[in-house]
Amino acid sequence: MITVKNLEKHYGGVPVLRDLSFSIEEGEIFGIVGNSGAGKSTLLRCFNGLERYQGGSVTVMGKEVAALNEAGLKALRRDIGMIFQNFGLMGRKNVFENVAFPLRIWETPPQSFREFLARLQFWRAPSKEVTDRVMEFLELMGLADKHFERVQSLSGGQKQRVGIARALALYPKILLCDEATSALDPNTTMDILSLLQSINSRLKLTMVVVTHQMEVVKRICHRLLLLDKGIAQCLGKTEELFISSTECLKKFMEDDYTLIATGTNIRLMFMSPREISQDAVITTMARDLDISFSIVGGKLERYLDDVLGFLIINVPDEHLDVVFCYMKEKNLHWEVLGNGRDNVGRPR
Ligand SMILES: Nc1ncnc2c1ncn2[C@@H]1O[C@H](COP(=O)(O)OP(=O)(O)O)[C@@H](O)[C@H]1O
Ligand SMILES: [Mg+2]
């Protein structure tokens, strides 16, 4: 559906995307994940021709994007719907008009600028086709009873549903989602993700989901690409990347913690499902050894039935040897942080 080969993009000599190669298959939900500034939005905008690129190639549905003329780009963008973090809606228009907007403009392309302006006159009654199509999608989004409400009076989740309905109104073949859930609370995020998932399977729509939230890719993406400073760090099936506890995913899931200056800071890693009952490790170790630890920080996330991530504990020096023995015996994965000792985590 989308093939990227040796893609290079820079802004005024500063590289933003470097030698990217991957392809996105028809009907899949493909995740692009990475920290802020990694180049995710720029990459997405190369797909619909909103950005130019300096090297390599991007083909979408068999066409090289850089080679398209004005008309070709217009046709391409018609086939690609997009939703955004801040929804990109007309706040003072009602729900119906927001979803009808692309239809009014593109149902049959306006023949002149005057006609284009005339189509923008919202007081003009929409055709039956437009009305039917808008109502079809509002129903799919569970918003049919809200069509006369102004968008600005809706909740964040409802606004994003309007955004999705509008993006789907022209029956696109690809849906690009740029941080579409980043402005939503966790429950609403899950609702919107389920909705996207059901659209993907019902409409067989190819989706590209850009996000900095690992939660999002884990929940819905079939495959993922991790970007860091414009460079592909890993690419593969979501589940396989998690289960093989890929090094680059570990790094991405880490945050910076202020380590305790005394004693020894140890990071315990819980990166492959079903290996141990992670919740209990720290308490069991403390009880078995009769030592108390400080917890410096950590990041644990639920993946399927397991908890994955890491915890950093601080161990007083006098207890270090017995803690190392214990961790070895229990087959834990760990590494020592920031005090100059060798890393002694079990090699995998
Ligand atoms: N129009 C632009 N002009 C110059 N630099 C830009 C422009 N847009 C983005 N950048 C830079 O490109 C890099 C990638 O940005 P972006 O694609 O928005 O990252 P992400 O979406 O992953 O947060 C950043 O360093 C950003 O500052
Ligand atoms: Mg972005």
Coordinates of C-alpha atoms and ligand atoms in Angstrom, one line a residue:
M1 CA 0.0 0.0 0.0
I2 CA 2.8 2.3 1.0
T3 CA 6.5 1.6 0.2
V4 CA 9.3 3.7 1.5
K5 CA 12.8 3.2 0.1
N6 CA 16.0 4.9 1.4
L7 CA 13.9 8.0 2.3
E8 CA 15.9 11.1 3.1
K9 CA 14.4 14.4 4.3
H10 CA 16.1 17.4 5.7
Y11 CA 15.1 20.9 6.7
G12 CA 17.8 23.4 5.6
G13 CA 20.5 20.8 5.8
V14 CA 19.4 19.3 9.1
P15 CA 18.5 15.7 8.5
V16 CA 15.0 14.8 9.9
L17 CA 14.5 11.4 8.2
R18 CA 17.5 9.2 7.4
D19 CA 17.6 6.3 5.0
L20 CA 14.2 4.9 6.0
S21 CA 13.0 1.7 4.2
F22 CA 9.9 -0.2 5.0
S23 CA 6.5 -1.0 3.6
I24 CA 2.9 -0.9 4.9
E25 CA 0.6 -3.6 3.7
E26 CA -3.0 -3.2 2.6
G27 CA -5.4 -3.6 5.5
E28 CA -2.9 -3.4 8.3
I29 CA -2.6 -1.1 11.3
F30 CA 0.9 0.1 11.2
G31 CA 2.4 2.0 14.1
I32 CA 5.1 4.7 14.0
V33 CA 6.3 5.3 17.5
G34 CA 9.0 7.6 18.9
N35 CA 9.7 10.5 21.1
S36 CA 8.8 14.1 20.3
G37 CA 10.9 15.4 17.4
A38 CA 11.7 11.9 16.1
G39 CA 10.3 12.8 12.7
K40 CA 7.0 10.9 12.9
S41 CA 4.7 13.7 11.7
T42 CA 7.2 14.6 8.9
L43 CA 7.2 11.0 7.7
L44 CA 3.4 10.9 7.7
R45 CA 3.2 14.2 5.7
C46 CA 5.6 12.6 3.1
F47 CA 2.8 10.0 2.4
N48 CA 0.2 12.5 1.3
G49 CA 2.6 14.9 -0.4
L50 CA 2.4 17.7 2.2
E51 CA 6.2 17.4 2.6
R52 CA 8.8 17.1 -0.1
Y53 CA 11.7 14.7 0.3
Q54 CA 15.3 15.0 -0.9
G55 CA 16.2 11.4 -1.5
G56 CA 14.8 7.9 -1.9
S57 CA 11.3 7.1 -2.8
V58 CA 7.7 7.0 -1.3
T59 CA 5.1 5.1 -3.4
V60 CA 1.5 5.1 -2.3
M61 CA -0.8 2.8 -4.1
G62 CA 1.8 2.3 -6.8
K63 CA 2.5 6.0 -7.4
E64 CA 5.7 7.9 -6.6
V65 CA 4.4 10.8 -4.5
A66 CA 7.2 13.2 -5.6
A67 CA 6.3 12.6 -9.2
L68 CA 2.7 13.6 -8.9
N69 CA 1.4 16.8 -10.4
E70 CA -1.2 19.0 -8.8
A71 CA -4.2 16.9 -10.0
G72 CA -2.4 13.7 -9.0
L73 CA -1.8 15.0 -5.5
K74 CA -5.4 16.0 -5.2
A75 CA -6.6 12.6 -6.2
L76 CA -4.1 11.0 -3.7
R77 CA -5.2 13.2 -0.8
R78 CA -8.8 12.2 -1.5
D79 CA -7.8 8.6 -1.0
I80 CA -6.0 9.4 2.3
G81 CA -8.0 10.6 5.3
M82 CA -6.2 12.1 8.3
I83 CA -7.0 12.7 12.0
F84 CA -5.0 14.9 14.4
Q85 CA -4.3 15.4 18.1
N86 CA -6.3 18.6 18.2
F87 CA -9.0 17.3 15.9
G88 CA -8.8 20.1 13.3
L89 CA -12.5 20.8 13.3
M90 CA -14.5 24.0 12.8
G91 CA -15.6 24.6 16.4
R92 CA -18.5 26.9 15.7
K93 CA -20.1 24.7 13.0
N94 CA -22.3 21.8 14.0
V95 CA -21.3 18.2 13.8
F96 CA -23.2 17.6 10.5
E97 CA -21.4 20.5 8.7
N98 CA -18.0 19.4 9.9
V99 CA -18.5 15.9 8.4
A100 CA -20.2 17.2 5.3
F101 CA -17.5 19.7 4.6
P102 CA -15.2 17.5 2.5
L103 CA -18.2 16.0 0.7
R104 CA -19.5 19.5 -0.2
I105 CA -16.1 20.4 -1.6
W106 CA -15.2 17.1 -3.3
E107 CA -18.4 15.3 -4.1
T108 CA -17.9 16.5 -7.6
P109 CA -14.9 18.8 -7.8
P110 CA -15.9 22.5 -8.2
Q111 CA -15.4 23.7 -11.8
S112 CA -14.5 27.3 -10.8
F113 CA -13.4 29.3 -7.8
R114 CA -16.8 30.9 -7.7
E115 CA -18.4 27.5 -7.5
F116 CA -15.9 26.5 -4.7
L117 CA -17.0 29.5 -2.7
A118 CA -20.6 28.7 -3.3
R119 CA -20.1 25.2 -1.9
L120 CA -18.7 26.8 1.2
Q121 CA -22.0 28.5 1.9
F122 CA -23.3 26.3 4.6
W123 CA -26.9 27.6 4.4
R124 CA -27.2 25.8 1.1
A125 CA -29.1 22.6 1.7
P126 CA -26.9 19.5 1.2
S127 CA -27.9 17.0 -1.4
K128 CA -29.6 13.8 -0.3
E129 CA -26.4 11.9 -1.1
V130 CA -24.4 14.1 1.2
T131 CA -27.0 13.9 4.0
D132 CA -27.2 10.1 3.8
R133 CA -23.4 9.6 3.8
V134 CA -22.9 12.0 6.7
M135 CA -25.6 10.3 8.7
E136 CA -24.2 6.9 7.9
F137 CA -20.8 7.8 9.4
L138 CA -22.3 9.6 12.4
E139 CA -24.3 6.5 13.2
L140 CA -21.1 4.4 12.9
M141 CA -19.5 6.8 15.4
G142 CA -22.4 6.8 17.8
L143 CA -23.1 10.4 17.2
A144 CA -26.3 10.4 15.1
D145 CA -28.2 12.3 17.8
K146 CA -25.6 15.0 18.0
H147 CA -25.6 16.2 14.4
F148 CA -27.1 19.6 15.2
E149 CA -24.7 20.3 18.1
R150 CA -21.8 22.7 17.8
V151 CA -18.5 20.9 17.9
Q152 CA -17.1 23.2 20.6
S153 CA -19.7 21.9 23.1
L154 CA -18.6 18.3 22.7
S155 CA -16.2 16.3 24.8
G156 CA -12.7 15.4 23.5
G157 CA -13.7 11.9 22.7
Q158 CA -16.8 13.1 20.8
K159 CA -14.7 15.6 18.9
Q160 CA -12.3 12.9 17.8
R161 CA -15.3 10.8 16.6
V162 CA -16.4 13.7 14.5
G163 CA -12.8 14.0 13.2
I164 CA -12.9 10.3 12.3
A165 CA -16.3 10.6 10.6
R166 CA -15.0 13.5 8.6
A167 CA -11.8 11.7 7.6
L168 CA -13.9 8.7 6.4
A169 CA -16.6 10.6 4.6
L170 CA -14.8 10.4 1.2
Y171 CA -14.3 6.6 1.6
P172 CA -10.5 6.9 1.8
K173 CA -8.3 3.8 1.3
I174 CA -5.8 4.9 3.9
L175 CA -6.3 6.6 7.3
L176 CA -3.4 8.5 8.8
C177 CA -3.6 9.2 12.5
D178 CA -1.2 11.7 14.0
E179 CA -1.2 11.5 17.8
A180 CA -5.0 11.1 17.5
T181 CA -5.4 10.1 21.2
S182 CA -2.7 12.2 22.8
A183 CA -5.1 14.8 24.0
L184 CA -7.6 12.3 25.5
D185 CA -7.8 10.7 28.9
P186 CA -6.9 7.0 29.2
N187 CA -10.5 5.7 29.1
T188 CA -11.5 7.8 26.1
T189 CA -8.2 6.8 24.5
M190 CA -9.2 3.1 24.8
D191 CA -12.7 3.9 23.3
I192 CA -11.2 5.6 20.3
L193 CA -8.6 2.9 19.8
S194 CA -11.4 0.2 19.8
L195 CA -13.3 2.3 17.4
L196 CA -10.3 2.6 15.0
Q197 CA -9.8 -1.2 15.4
S198 CA -13.4 -2.0 14.4
I199 CA -13.2 0.5 11.4
N200 CA -10.0 -1.3 10.3
S201 CA -11.6 -4.7 10.3
R202 CA -15.1 -3.6 9.0
L203 CA -13.9 -1.2 6.2
K204 CA -10.6 -3.0 5.5
L205 CA -8.9 0.3 5.8
T206 CA -5.1 0.6 5.9
M207 CA -4.2 2.7 9.0
V208 CA -1.0 4.4 9.9
V209 CA -0.9 5.3 13.6
V210 CA 1.7 7.8 14.7
T211 CA 2.1 8.1 18.5
H212 CA 4.6 8.6 21.3
Q213 CA 2.4 6.4 23.5
M214 CA 3.5 2.7 23.7
E215 CA 0.1 2.0 25.1
V216 CA -1.4 2.8 21.7
V217 CA 0.8 0.7 19.6
K218 CA 0.5 -2.2 21.9
R219 CA -3.2 -2.0 21.8
I220 CA -4.0 -1.8 18.1
C221 CA -0.9 -1.9 15.8
H222 CA -0.1 -5.1 13.9
R223 CA 3.4 -4.0 13.2
L224 CA 5.5 -1.1 14.3
L225 CA 8.4 1.1 13.4
L226 CA 10.4 2.8 16.2
L227 CA 11.9 6.1 15.1
D228 CA 14.7 7.9 16.9
K229 CA 16.1 11.2 15.4
G230 CA 14.8 10.2 12.0
I231 CA 16.5 6.7 12.1
A232 CA 14.6 3.4 12.2
Q233 CA 15.5 1.7 15.4
C234 CA 13.4 -1.4 15.0
L235 CA 10.6 -2.7 12.7
G236 CA 8.5 -5.8 13.1
K237 CA 5.4 -7.4 14.4
T238 CA 4.3 -5.7 17.7
E239 CA 4.0 -8.9 19.6
E240 CA 7.3 -10.4 18.5
L241 CA 9.2 -7.2 19.3
F242 CA 7.7 -7.2 22.8
I243 CA 8.3 -10.9 23.5
S244 CA 11.8 -10.9 22.2
S245 CA 12.4 -7.9 24.5
T246 CA 14.2 -6.0 21.8
E247 CA 16.9 -3.7 23.1
C248 CA 15.6 -0.6 21.3
L249 CA 12.1 -1.0 22.8
K250 CA 13.7 -1.2 26.3
K251 CA 15.5 2.1 25.7
F252 CA 12.3 3.7 24.5
M253 CA 10.4 2.7 27.5
E254 CA 13.0 4.1 29.8
D255 CA 12.9 7.5 31.3
D256 CA 15.6 9.4 33.0
Y257 CA 15.6 9.0 36.8
T258 CA 17.7 10.7 39.3
L259 CA 19.7 7.9 40.8
I260 CA 20.5 7.8 44.5
A261 CA 24.2 8.8 45.1
T262 CA 24.9 6.3 47.8
G263 CA 24.5 2.5 47.6
T264 CA 24.0 0.8 44.3
N265 CA 21.2 1.5 41.8
I266 CA 20.0 -1.7 40.1
R267 CA 17.5 -1.9 37.3
L268 CA 15.4 -5.0 37.3
M269 CA 13.9 -5.7 33.9
F270 CA 10.7 -7.4 33.2
M271 CA 10.7 -7.6 29.4
S272 CA 9.4 -11.0 28.4
P273 CA 5.9 -12.1 29.3
R274 CA 5.3 -15.2 31.5
E275 CA 8.7 -15.4 33.0
I276 CA 8.0 -14.5 36.6
S277 CA 5.4 -12.8 38.7
Q278 CA 6.9 -9.4 38.6
D279 CA 4.6 -7.7 41.1
A280 CA 5.9 -10.0 43.8
V281 CA 9.6 -9.8 43.1
I282 CA 10.5 -6.8 45.2
T283 CA 8.4 -7.7 48.2
T284 CA 9.5 -11.3 48.1
M285 CA 13.2 -10.3 47.9
A286 CA 12.8 -7.8 50.7
R287 CA 11.1 -10.5 52.9
D288 CA 13.5 -13.3 52.1
L289 CA 16.6 -11.3 52.7
D290 CA 15.2 -9.1 55.4
I291 CA 16.5 -6.0 53.7
S292 CA 14.5 -2.9 52.8
F293 CA 15.2 -1.2 49.4
S294 CA 14.4 2.2 48.2
I295 CA 12.6 2.3 44.9
V296 CA 14.2 4.9 42.7
G297 CA 11.7 4.7 39.8
G298 CA 10.3 2.5 37.2
K299 CA 7.9 2.1 34.4
L300 CA 5.6 -0.9 34.2
E301 CA 3.1 -1.4 31.6
R302 CA 0.5 -4.0 31.1
Y303 CA 0.9 -6.2 27.9
L304 CA -1.7 -8.9 27.4
D305 CA -1.7 -10.7 30.8
D306 CA 1.7 -9.6 31.9
V307 CA 3.4 -6.6 33.4
L308 CA 6.5 -5.4 31.4
G309 CA 9.0 -2.7 32.0
F310 CA 11.5 -2.1 34.8
L311 CA 12.0 -1.1 38.3
I312 CA 15.1 0.7 39.7
I313 CA 16.0 -0.1 43.3
N314 CA 18.7 1.2 45.5
V315 CA 20.6 -1.3 47.6
P316 CA 22.9 -0.3 50.5
D317 CA 26.5 -1.4 49.8
E318 CA 26.6 -3.8 52.7
H319 CA 23.8 -5.9 51.3
L320 CA 25.0 -5.9 47.7
D321 CA 26.6 -9.4 47.5
V322 CA 23.6 -11.1 49.0
V323 CA 21.2 -9.3 46.6
F324 CA 23.4 -10.3 43.6
C325 CA 23.3 -13.9 44.7
Y326 CA 19.6 -13.8 45.2
M327 CA 18.9 -12.2 41.8
K328 CA 21.1 -14.8 40.1
E329 CA 19.4 -17.7 41.9
K330 CA 16.0 -16.4 40.9
N331 CA 17.1 -15.9 37.3
L332 CA 16.2 -12.2 37.3
H333 CA 17.4 -9.8 34.6
W334 CA 19.2 -6.8 35.9
E335 CA 21.9 -4.3 35.4
V336 CA 23.8 -2.0 37.6
L337 CA 23.4 1.7 36.9
G338 CA 25.7 4.7 37.1
N339 CA 28.2 3.7 39.8
G340 CA 31.0 2.5 37.5
R341 CA 30.7 -1.2 38.3
D342 CA 30.4 -3.7 35.5
N343 CA 27.0 -4.4 34.1
V344 CA 26.1 -7.8 35.4
G345 CA 22.6 -8.4 34.0
R346 CA 22.1 -11.9 32.7
P347 CA 23.0 -11.8 29.0
R348 CA 20.2 -12.9 26.7
Ligands
LIG1 N1 8.7 23.0 8.9 C1 9.8 22.7 9.6 N2 10.9 23.4 9.4 C2 12.1 23.1 10.1 N3 12.2 22.0 10.9 C3 11.1 21.3 11.1 C4 9.8 21.6 10.5 N4 8.9 20.7 10.9 C5 9.6 19.8 11.7 N5 10.9 20.2 11.9 C6 11.9 19.5 12.7 O1 11.9 18.2 12.3 C7 12.1 17.3 13.4 C8 11.0 16.3 13.4 O2 9.7 16.9 13.6 P1 8.4 16.1 13.6 O3 8.2 15.3 12.4 O4 7.3 17.1 13.9 O5 8.6 15.1 14.9 P2 7.5 14.3 15.7 O6 6.2 14.3 15.0 O7 8.1 12.9 15.8 O8 7.4 15.0 17.0 C9 12.1 18.2 14.6 O9 13.4 18.4 15.0 C10 11.4 19.4 14.2 O10 12.0 20.6 14.9
MG2 MG 4.4 15.0 15.6

